[in-house]
Amino acid sequence: MVESRGYRRKKYLTALFVFAAVFAAWLGAMSWEQEGEVQQAEASARSSPGESVLLGGMPVGIYMETDGVMVLGTEKLEGIDGKIHEPAADLVRPGDYITAVNHQEIQGKGELLDAVEGLDQDKAVLTLRRDGETLDIRLDPVECEPDEYKLGIWVRDNVQGLGTVTFIDDENRFGALGHGIHDTDTSVLLSVSDGSVYRTAIQNIIKGQSGSPGSMEGVIVYSSRNILGTVNKNTEAGIYGTIDRPEELLGDLIHIETAGKEEIETGPATIRCFIDNELREYEIQVTDIDTSEKEVNKGLVIKVTDDELLEKTGGIIQGMSGSPIIQNGKLIGAVTHVFVQDSTMGYGIFIENMLKEAE
């Protein structure tokens, strides 16, 4: 919640973190396919089909800051007058982005807290970005202690976790995840200002089972020497940015031709992912192809058939999002979701859609 004195944001960018390989922004995010109600969860370049890219498959740590401070919700406050107030109710909405206080631009939660602390009156003007439009709203901060005000707004300004790089093009631009990063509280696609890609080490695999998606657990040291590149775009078709030194991430630089969706066929294929400290391909089947574009990141339905991968992971697990899908020697897409009730199956995105976003 946005408070005044006594509270400061801290970014532990040089500390060591261990966490599940799913961003907090989409951890637990579930959806249902209308037909058959198949429950599923996200499995968290100037190129075009036919061109060659570097084949990915390696996990990375990702830290991203939102473009503005994202509103998660509001709450009631007890004022110095002993009354209960909810100053932001019906004025701000979950998914709004606060970009200024009293017409003073803010970049993050820390600046928002400082602006609130500096209030010397019982009026405030918040500049919001909502559905692509900018608007000013006036609210009455609550004086909770003498000369200390609160807005009663819960906010977020960053997201962090693990994901898999799908490809890197000849200009060192990368595509990863194959699906967007949504806020877990509001389900809104996060608007990103900037971010960084870090080296990571996978420490543990939690095997998936019916009703409970598995996941990767990794260690990331958020220090400048571990930065591999930058993130500048979060879309429904994945996240995109630049890898400064592809060889440090991928090791062997394998060039692969990309396929158009019309080249894909049902039948055998492979996914390339990093399991047990080894980057290799595992056998799958492409069971369905949907070119209708109803959902940009669900054009392929895949089933893991590789006995070794099934033994290690139970199939598709969270953290595999972005793992390349290869068929007939070409990159055709990336893993995006796992079916919660059947971890051997999931969705994939056409590589064609990722290449469009990477332009």
Tab-separated table of C-alpha atoms in Angstrom:
chain	number	residue	atom	x	y	z
A	1	MET	CA	0.000	0.000	0.000
A	2	VAL	CA	1.215	3.559	-0.647
A	3	GLU	CA	2.202	5.036	2.725
A	4	SER	CA	4.090	8.094	3.956
A	5	ARG	CA	7.046	8.165	6.384
A	6	GLY	CA	8.606	5.028	7.746
A	7	TYR	CA	8.347	2.997	4.543
A	8	ARG	CA	10.857	2.732	1.731
A	9	ARG	CA	11.118	0.459	-1.244
A	10	LYS	CA	14.308	-1.605	-1.514
A	11	LYS	CA	15.520	-3.271	-4.684
A	12	TYR	CA	17.760	-6.187	-3.743
A	13	LEU	CA	19.535	-6.255	-7.075
A	14	THR	CA	22.780	-7.656	-5.697
A	15	ALA	CA	21.246	-10.269	-3.397
A	16	LEU	CA	20.799	-13.965	-4.059
A	17	PHE	CA	17.283	-15.238	-4.756
A	18	VAL	CA	15.860	-18.754	-5.012
A	19	PHE	CA	12.321	-19.080	-6.381
A	20	ALA	CA	10.035	-21.075	-8.644
A	21	ALA	CA	10.586	-20.463	-12.338
A	22	VAL	CA	7.370	-18.553	-12.835
A	23	PHE	CA	6.952	-14.790	-12.658
A	24	ALA	CA	4.889	-13.525	-9.751
A	25	ALA	CA	2.929	-11.652	-12.391
A	26	TRP	CA	1.525	-14.856	-13.863
A	27	LEU	CA	2.055	-17.468	-11.146
A	28	GLY	CA	-1.172	-19.403	-10.715
A	29	ALA	CA	-2.857	-17.633	-13.621
A	30	MET	CA	-5.356	-20.114	-14.987
A	31	SER	CA	-7.794	-20.065	-17.860
A	32	TRP	CA	-10.230	-22.501	-19.383
A	33	GLU	CA	-10.752	-23.591	-22.943
A	34	GLN	CA	-14.470	-23.221	-23.655
A	35	GLU	CA	-14.786	-26.457	-25.573
A	36	GLY	CA	-14.444	-29.279	-23.051
A	37	GLU	CA	-13.339	-26.851	-20.317
A	38	VAL	CA	-9.706	-27.940	-20.497
A	39	GLN	CA	-7.963	-26.175	-17.629
A	40	GLN	CA	-4.552	-24.773	-18.477
A	41	ALA	CA	-1.774	-22.612	-17.072
A	42	GLU	CA	1.026	-20.618	-18.641
A	43	ALA	CA	4.127	-22.821	-18.879
A	44	SER	CA	5.896	-18.893	-17.957
A	45	ALA	CA	14.511	-9.369	-34.745
A	46	ARG	CA	13.786	-8.442	-37.911
A	47	SER	CA	13.119	-11.857	-39.209
A	48	SER	CA	10.405	-13.621	-41.132
A	49	PRO	CA	9.567	-17.267	-41.869
A	50	GLY	CA	12.300	-18.818	-43.976
A	51	GLU	CA	15.096	-16.779	-42.442
A	52	SER	CA	17.736	-18.165	-40.114
A	53	VAL	CA	17.962	-17.410	-36.379
A	54	LEU	CA	20.003	-18.753	-33.484
A	55	LEU	CA	18.205	-21.604	-31.752
A	56	GLY	CA	17.402	-20.987	-28.082
A	57	GLY	CA	16.270	-23.218	-25.246
A	58	MET	CA	18.261	-21.736	-22.358
A	59	PRO	CA	16.522	-20.308	-19.290
A	60	VAL	CA	17.334	-16.773	-18.149
A	61	GLY	CA	16.495	-14.617	-15.169
A	62	ILE	CA	14.416	-11.576	-16.011
A	63	TYR	CA	13.780	-8.367	-14.073
A	64	MET	CA	11.383	-5.805	-15.536
A	65	GLU	CA	10.018	-2.484	-14.332
A	66	THR	CA	6.510	-1.368	-15.199
A	67	ASP	CA	5.879	1.767	-17.239
A	68	GLY	CA	4.396	3.765	-14.370
A	69	VAL	CA	3.224	2.387	-11.028
A	70	MET	CA	0.495	-0.202	-11.473
A	71	VAL	CA	-2.603	-0.075	-9.262
A	72	LEU	CA	-3.551	-3.429	-7.737
A	73	GLY	CA	-6.454	-2.278	-5.596
A	74	THR	CA	-7.648	0.057	-2.842
A	75	GLU	CA	-8.354	-0.273	0.857
A	76	LYS	CA	-10.023	1.511	3.760
A	77	LEU	CA	-8.019	3.612	6.217
A	78	GLU	CA	-8.653	4.936	9.699
A	79	GLY	CA	-8.016	8.668	9.803
A	80	ILE	CA	-6.733	10.827	12.615
A	81	ASP	CA	-10.358	11.811	13.087
A	82	GLY	CA	-11.194	8.248	14.095
A	83	LYS	CA	-13.367	7.691	11.009
A	84	ILE	CA	-12.931	5.069	8.283
A	85	HIS	CA	-12.107	6.408	4.817
A	86	GLU	CA	-11.461	4.853	1.400
A	87	PRO	CA	-10.081	7.806	-0.550
A	88	ALA	CA	-9.341	6.006	-3.817
A	89	ALA	CA	-12.532	3.945	-4.070
A	90	ASP	CA	-14.341	4.337	-7.402
A	91	LEU	CA	-11.605	6.700	-8.587
A	92	VAL	CA	-8.715	4.384	-9.453
A	93	ARG	CA	-9.089	0.886	-10.880
A	94	PRO	CA	-6.917	-2.236	-10.790
A	95	GLY	CA	-4.746	-2.072	-13.894
A	96	ASP	CA	-4.428	1.731	-13.904
A	97	TYR	CA	-0.897	3.144	-14.057
A	98	ILE	CA	-0.024	6.157	-11.903
A	99	THR	CA	2.392	8.384	-13.820
A	100	ALA	CA	2.345	11.650	-11.809
A	101	VAL	CA	1.303	13.100	-8.450
A	102	ASN	CA	0.216	16.739	-8.420
A	103	HIS	CA	1.575	16.931	-11.979
A	104	GLN	CA	5.028	15.791	-10.858
A	105	GLU	CA	6.115	12.794	-12.959
A	106	ILE	CA	7.003	9.588	-11.099
A	107	GLN	CA	8.945	6.601	-12.405
A	108	GLY	CA	8.457	3.993	-9.710
A	109	LYS	CA	7.004	3.065	-6.340
A	110	GLY	CA	9.803	4.809	-4.454
A	111	GLU	CA	9.060	8.125	-6.146
A	112	LEU	CA	5.351	7.639	-5.512
A	113	LEU	CA	6.031	7.082	-1.804
A	114	ASP	CA	8.205	10.199	-1.693
A	115	ALA	CA	5.488	12.235	-3.410
A	116	VAL	CA	2.881	11.064	-0.902
A	117	GLU	CA	5.222	11.778	1.991
A	118	GLY	CA	5.667	15.289	0.653
A	119	LEU	CA	1.955	16.081	0.658
A	120	ASP	CA	1.220	19.116	2.776
A	121	GLN	CA	-2.471	19.396	1.994
A	122	ASP	CA	-5.555	17.204	1.963
A	123	LYS	CA	-5.888	17.277	-1.826
A	124	ALA	CA	-3.963	15.311	-4.453
A	125	VAL	CA	-4.139	14.966	-8.227
A	126	LEU	CA	-3.085	11.608	-9.652
A	127	THR	CA	-2.317	11.320	-13.354
A	128	LEU	CA	-3.361	7.878	-14.582
A	129	ARG	CA	-2.922	5.899	-17.779
A	130	ARG	CA	-6.019	3.796	-18.357
A	131	ASP	CA	-6.740	1.784	-21.510
A	132	GLY	CA	-4.254	3.884	-23.473
A	133	GLU	CA	-5.710	7.211	-22.336
A	134	THR	CA	-4.364	9.735	-19.801
A	135	LEU	CA	-6.603	11.283	-17.181
A	136	ASP	CA	-6.303	13.278	-13.961
A	137	ILE	CA	-8.294	12.303	-10.896
A	138	ARG	CA	-8.623	14.280	-7.678
A	139	LEU	CA	-8.815	12.532	-4.337
A	140	ASP	CA	-8.588	13.405	-0.662
A	141	PRO	CA	-5.641	11.672	1.047
A	142	VAL	CA	-6.350	10.470	4.561
A	143	GLU	CA	-4.403	12.080	7.408
A	144	CYS	CA	-3.600	9.016	9.549
A	145	GLU	CA	-1.051	10.745	11.799
A	146	PRO	CA	-0.342	14.470	12.210
A	147	ASP	CA	0.849	15.719	8.787
A	148	GLU	CA	1.163	12.147	7.467
A	149	TYR	CA	-1.134	11.137	4.602
A	150	LYS	CA	-2.033	7.892	2.859
A	151	LEU	CA	-3.829	7.190	-0.411
A	152	GLY	CA	-5.109	3.714	0.369
A	153	ILE	CA	-3.771	2.261	-2.905
A	154	TRP	CA	-1.870	-0.995	-3.370
A	155	VAL	CA	0.683	-0.822	-6.184
A	156	ARG	CA	3.398	-2.753	-8.032
A	157	ASP	CA	6.290	-1.479	-10.137
A	158	ASN	CA	8.361	-4.546	-11.066
A	159	VAL	CA	8.255	-8.247	-11.859
A	160	GLN	CA	10.989	-10.859	-11.802
A	161	GLY	CA	11.532	-14.561	-12.390
A	162	LEU	CA	12.695	-17.106	-14.976
A	163	GLY	CA	11.864	-17.736	-18.624
A	164	THR	CA	13.255	-19.512	-21.688
A	165	VAL	CA	14.745	-17.775	-24.725
A	166	THR	CA	13.284	-19.094	-27.997
A	167	PHE	CA	15.568	-17.474	-30.566
A	168	ILE	CA	18.114	-14.721	-31.173
A	169	ASP	CA	18.243	-13.038	-34.581
A	170	ASP	CA	21.225	-11.678	-36.522
A	171	GLU	CA	20.829	-8.299	-34.786
A	172	ASN	CA	21.008	-9.961	-31.344
A	173	ARG	CA	17.313	-9.385	-30.707
A	174	PHE	CA	15.645	-12.211	-28.797
A	175	GLY	CA	12.144	-13.572	-28.316
A	176	ALA	CA	11.204	-15.494	-25.165
A	177	LEU	CA	8.268	-17.100	-23.302
A	178	GLY	CA	5.835	-16.993	-26.235
A	179	HIS	CA	3.136	-15.508	-23.986
A	180	GLY	CA	2.759	-12.221	-22.188
A	181	ILE	CA	3.410	-11.500	-18.520
A	182	HIS	CA	0.172	-10.609	-16.751
A	183	ASP	CA	-0.301	-9.284	-13.258
A	184	THR	CA	-1.564	-12.078	-11.025
A	185	ASP	CA	-3.923	-9.766	-9.109
A	186	THR	CA	-5.512	-7.923	-12.030
A	187	SER	CA	-4.852	-10.290	-14.993
A	188	VAL	CA	-3.751	-7.193	-16.935
A	189	LEU	CA	-0.837	-7.475	-19.385
A	190	LEU	CA	1.983	-5.565	-17.702
A	191	SER	CA	3.152	-2.400	-19.441
A	192	VAL	CA	6.955	-2.525	-19.309
A	193	SER	CA	9.373	0.401	-19.378
A	194	ASP	CA	12.639	-1.536	-19.296
A	195	GLY	CA	14.295	-4.587	-17.858
A	196	SER	CA	17.346	-6.834	-17.841
A	197	VAL	CA	18.162	-10.451	-18.665
A	198	TYR	CA	20.427	-12.319	-16.226
A	199	ARG	CA	22.291	-15.589	-16.071
A	200	THR	CA	20.509	-18.204	-14.012
A	201	ALA	CA	21.177	-21.693	-12.684
A	202	ILE	CA	18.393	-24.270	-12.445
A	203	GLN	CA	18.549	-25.919	-9.023
A	204	ASN	CA	15.507	-28.160	-8.904
A	205	ILE	CA	12.659	-29.594	-10.972
A	206	ILE	CA	9.207	-30.047	-9.438
A	207	LYS	CA	7.488	-32.747	-11.472
A	208	GLY	CA	4.042	-31.966	-12.856
A	209	GLN	CA	1.004	-34.112	-12.157
A	210	SER	CA	-2.712	-33.961	-12.783
A	211	GLY	CA	-4.149	-30.786	-11.268
A	212	SER	CA	-0.740	-29.411	-10.258
A	213	PRO	CA	1.656	-27.979	-12.867
A	214	GLY	CA	5.317	-28.649	-12.203
A	215	SER	CA	7.975	-25.955	-12.262
A	216	MET	CA	11.669	-25.177	-12.352
A	217	GLU	CA	13.463	-23.599	-9.411
A	218	GLY	CA	16.472	-21.442	-10.107
A	219	VAL	CA	19.042	-19.115	-8.606
A	220	ILE	CA	19.663	-15.629	-9.967
A	221	VAL	CA	22.265	-13.174	-8.721
A	222	TYR	CA	21.025	-9.715	-9.620
A	223	SER	CA	24.363	-8.009	-10.203
A	224	SER	CA	25.709	-6.086	-13.170
A	225	ARG	CA	28.290	-8.734	-14.072
A	226	ASN	CA	25.505	-11.273	-14.624
A	227	ILE	CA	23.472	-9.130	-17.019
A	228	LEU	CA	23.163	-10.740	-20.469
A	229	GLY	CA	20.977	-8.133	-22.138
A	230	THR	CA	17.892	-5.943	-21.937
A	231	VAL	CA	14.111	-6.356	-22.152
A	232	ASN	CA	11.999	-3.666	-23.776
A	233	LYS	CA	8.738	-5.290	-24.867
A	234	ASN	CA	6.036	-7.411	-23.217
A	235	THR	CA	3.280	-8.642	-25.521
A	236	GLU	CA	0.707	-11.436	-25.670
A	237	ALA	CA	3.191	-13.192	-27.978
A	238	GLY	CA	6.107	-13.062	-25.540
A	239	ILE	CA	8.831	-10.747	-24.294
A	240	TYR	CA	11.504	-9.225	-26.495
A	241	GLY	CA	14.791	-7.389	-26.189
A	242	THR	CA	18.500	-7.717	-26.925
A	243	ILE	CA	21.124	-10.257	-25.829
A	244	ASP	CA	24.535	-8.586	-25.788
A	245	ARG	CA	26.623	-11.762	-26.061
A	246	PRO	CA	24.653	-14.725	-27.434
A	247	GLU	CA	27.596	-17.102	-27.056
A	248	GLU	CA	27.626	-16.564	-23.278
A	249	LEU	CA	24.011	-17.658	-23.058
A	250	LEU	CA	23.797	-20.388	-25.674
A	251	GLY	CA	27.331	-21.768	-25.840
A	252	ASP	CA	27.077	-23.505	-29.213
A	253	LEU	CA	25.553	-21.114	-31.761
A	254	ILE	CA	23.158	-23.219	-33.836
A	255	HIS	CA	21.494	-21.528	-36.789
A	256	ILE	CA	18.071	-22.805	-37.785
A	257	GLU	CA	15.596	-21.857	-40.481
A	258	THR	CA	12.170	-20.658	-39.354
A	259	ALA	CA	8.954	-22.120	-40.757
A	260	GLY	CA	5.703	-20.462	-41.757
A	261	LYS	CA	2.546	-21.833	-40.177
A	262	GLU	CA	1.497	-23.386	-43.490
A	263	GLU	CA	4.577	-25.646	-43.326
A	264	ILE	CA	3.631	-27.172	-39.976
A	265	GLU	CA	1.945	-30.564	-39.879
A	266	THR	CA	0.531	-32.832	-37.231
A	267	GLY	CA	2.976	-35.533	-36.250
A	268	PRO	CA	6.451	-35.901	-34.722
A	269	ALA	CA	8.447	-32.876	-33.538
A	270	THR	CA	10.836	-31.983	-30.707
A	271	ILE	CA	11.145	-29.347	-28.018
A	272	ARG	CA	14.530	-28.025	-26.928
A	273	CYS	CA	14.931	-27.304	-23.237
A	274	PHE	CA	17.468	-27.249	-20.415
A	275	ILE	CA	16.966	-30.157	-17.996
A	276	ASP	CA	19.566	-31.673	-15.631
A	277	ASN	CA	22.187	-29.137	-16.748
A	278	GLU	CA	21.862	-30.284	-20.346
A	279	LEU	CA	20.378	-28.459	-23.318
A	280	ARG	CA	18.869	-31.017	-25.701
A	281	GLU	CA	15.812	-31.967	-27.720
A	282	TYR	CA	12.972	-34.196	-26.528
A	283	GLU	CA	10.323	-35.934	-28.621
A	284	ILE	CA	6.766	-34.620	-28.828
A	285	GLN	CA	3.765	-34.856	-31.133
A	286	VAL	CA	1.977	-31.904	-32.709
A	287	THR	CA	-1.626	-33.037	-32.278
A	288	ASP	CA	-3.554	-29.999	-33.550
A	289	ILE	CA	-2.921	-26.831	-35.554
A	290	ASP	CA	-5.220	-23.791	-35.317
A	291	THR	CA	-4.477	-21.056	-37.834
A	292	SER	CA	-7.598	-19.042	-36.974
A	293	GLU	CA	-5.577	-16.663	-34.762
A	294	LYS	CA	-8.253	-16.705	-32.044
A	295	GLU	CA	-5.435	-16.560	-29.497
A	296	VAL	CA	-2.008	-15.514	-30.678
A	297	ASN	CA	-0.130	-17.897	-28.363
A	298	LYS	CA	-2.230	-21.055	-28.741
A	299	GLY	CA	-1.898	-22.047	-32.389
A	300	LEU	CA	-0.387	-25.449	-31.640
A	301	VAL	CA	-1.448	-28.299	-29.367
A	302	ILE	CA	1.456	-30.555	-28.406
A	303	LYS	CA	1.927	-33.767	-26.431
A	304	VAL	CA	5.175	-34.900	-24.826
A	305	THR	CA	6.025	-38.472	-25.826
A	306	ASP	CA	9.666	-38.644	-24.750
A	307	ASP	CA	9.976	-41.195	-21.929
A	308	GLU	CA	13.013	-39.495	-20.414
A	309	LEU	CA	11.366	-36.072	-20.255
A	310	LEU	CA	8.177	-37.594	-18.843
A	311	GLU	CA	10.196	-39.269	-16.125
A	312	LYS	CA	12.060	-36.066	-15.231
A	313	THR	CA	9.305	-33.463	-15.464
A	314	GLY	CA	5.990	-35.237	-16.031
A	315	GLY	CA	5.746	-33.381	-19.338
A	316	ILE	CA	5.509	-29.614	-19.683
A	317	ILE	CA	6.291	-27.567	-16.585
A	318	GLN	CA	6.196	-23.886	-15.722
A	319	GLY	CA	9.505	-22.385	-16.765
A	320	MET	CA	9.488	-24.189	-20.129
A	321	SER	CA	7.563	-21.306	-21.693
A	322	GLY	CA	9.592	-20.251	-24.713
A	323	SER	CA	11.204	-23.649	-25.308
A	324	PRO	CA	11.688	-23.978	-29.095
A	325	ILE	CA	9.524	-26.440	-31.036
A	326	ILE	CA	11.337	-28.008	-34.003
A	327	GLN	CA	9.877	-29.998	-36.881
A	328	ASN	CA	11.512	-31.216	-40.083
A	329	GLY	CA	14.684	-29.329	-39.211
A	330	LYS	CA	12.919	-25.958	-38.844
A	331	LEU	CA	11.893	-23.804	-35.892
A	332	ILE	CA	8.088	-23.802	-35.951
A	333	GLY	CA	7.152	-22.311	-32.592
A	334	ALA	CA	7.566	-22.260	-28.812
A	335	VAL	CA	5.884	-23.876	-25.813
A	336	THR	CA	3.477	-21.493	-24.048
A	337	HIS	CA	1.039	-23.323	-21.752
A	338	VAL	CA	0.554	-26.619	-19.957
A	339	PHE	CA	-2.808	-28.320	-19.465
A	340	VAL	CA	-3.283	-28.420	-15.702
A	341	GLN	CA	-5.215	-31.684	-15.769
A	342	ASP	CA	-2.732	-33.354	-18.148
A	343	SER	CA	0.857	-32.151	-17.835
A	344	THR	CA	1.896	-34.182	-20.886
A	345	MET	CA	-0.019	-31.734	-23.097
A	346	GLY	CA	0.103	-28.028	-23.755
A	347	TYR	CA	-0.100	-25.185	-26.230
A	348	GLY	CA	2.499	-23.565	-28.447
A	349	ILE	CA	2.771	-20.346	-30.427
A	350	PHE	CA	3.704	-20.163	-34.113
A	351	ILE	CA	7.250	-18.827	-34.517
A	352	GLU	CA	5.796	-16.642	-37.258
A	353	ASN	CA	3.842	-14.717	-34.608
A	354	MET	CA	6.910	-14.208	-32.439
A	355	LEU	CA	8.965	-12.976	-35.367
A	356	LYS	CA	6.304	-10.369	-36.171
A	357	GLU	CA	6.442	-9.035	-32.620
A	358	ALA	CA	10.232	-8.963	-32.663
A	359	GLU	CA	10.321	-6.575	-35.615
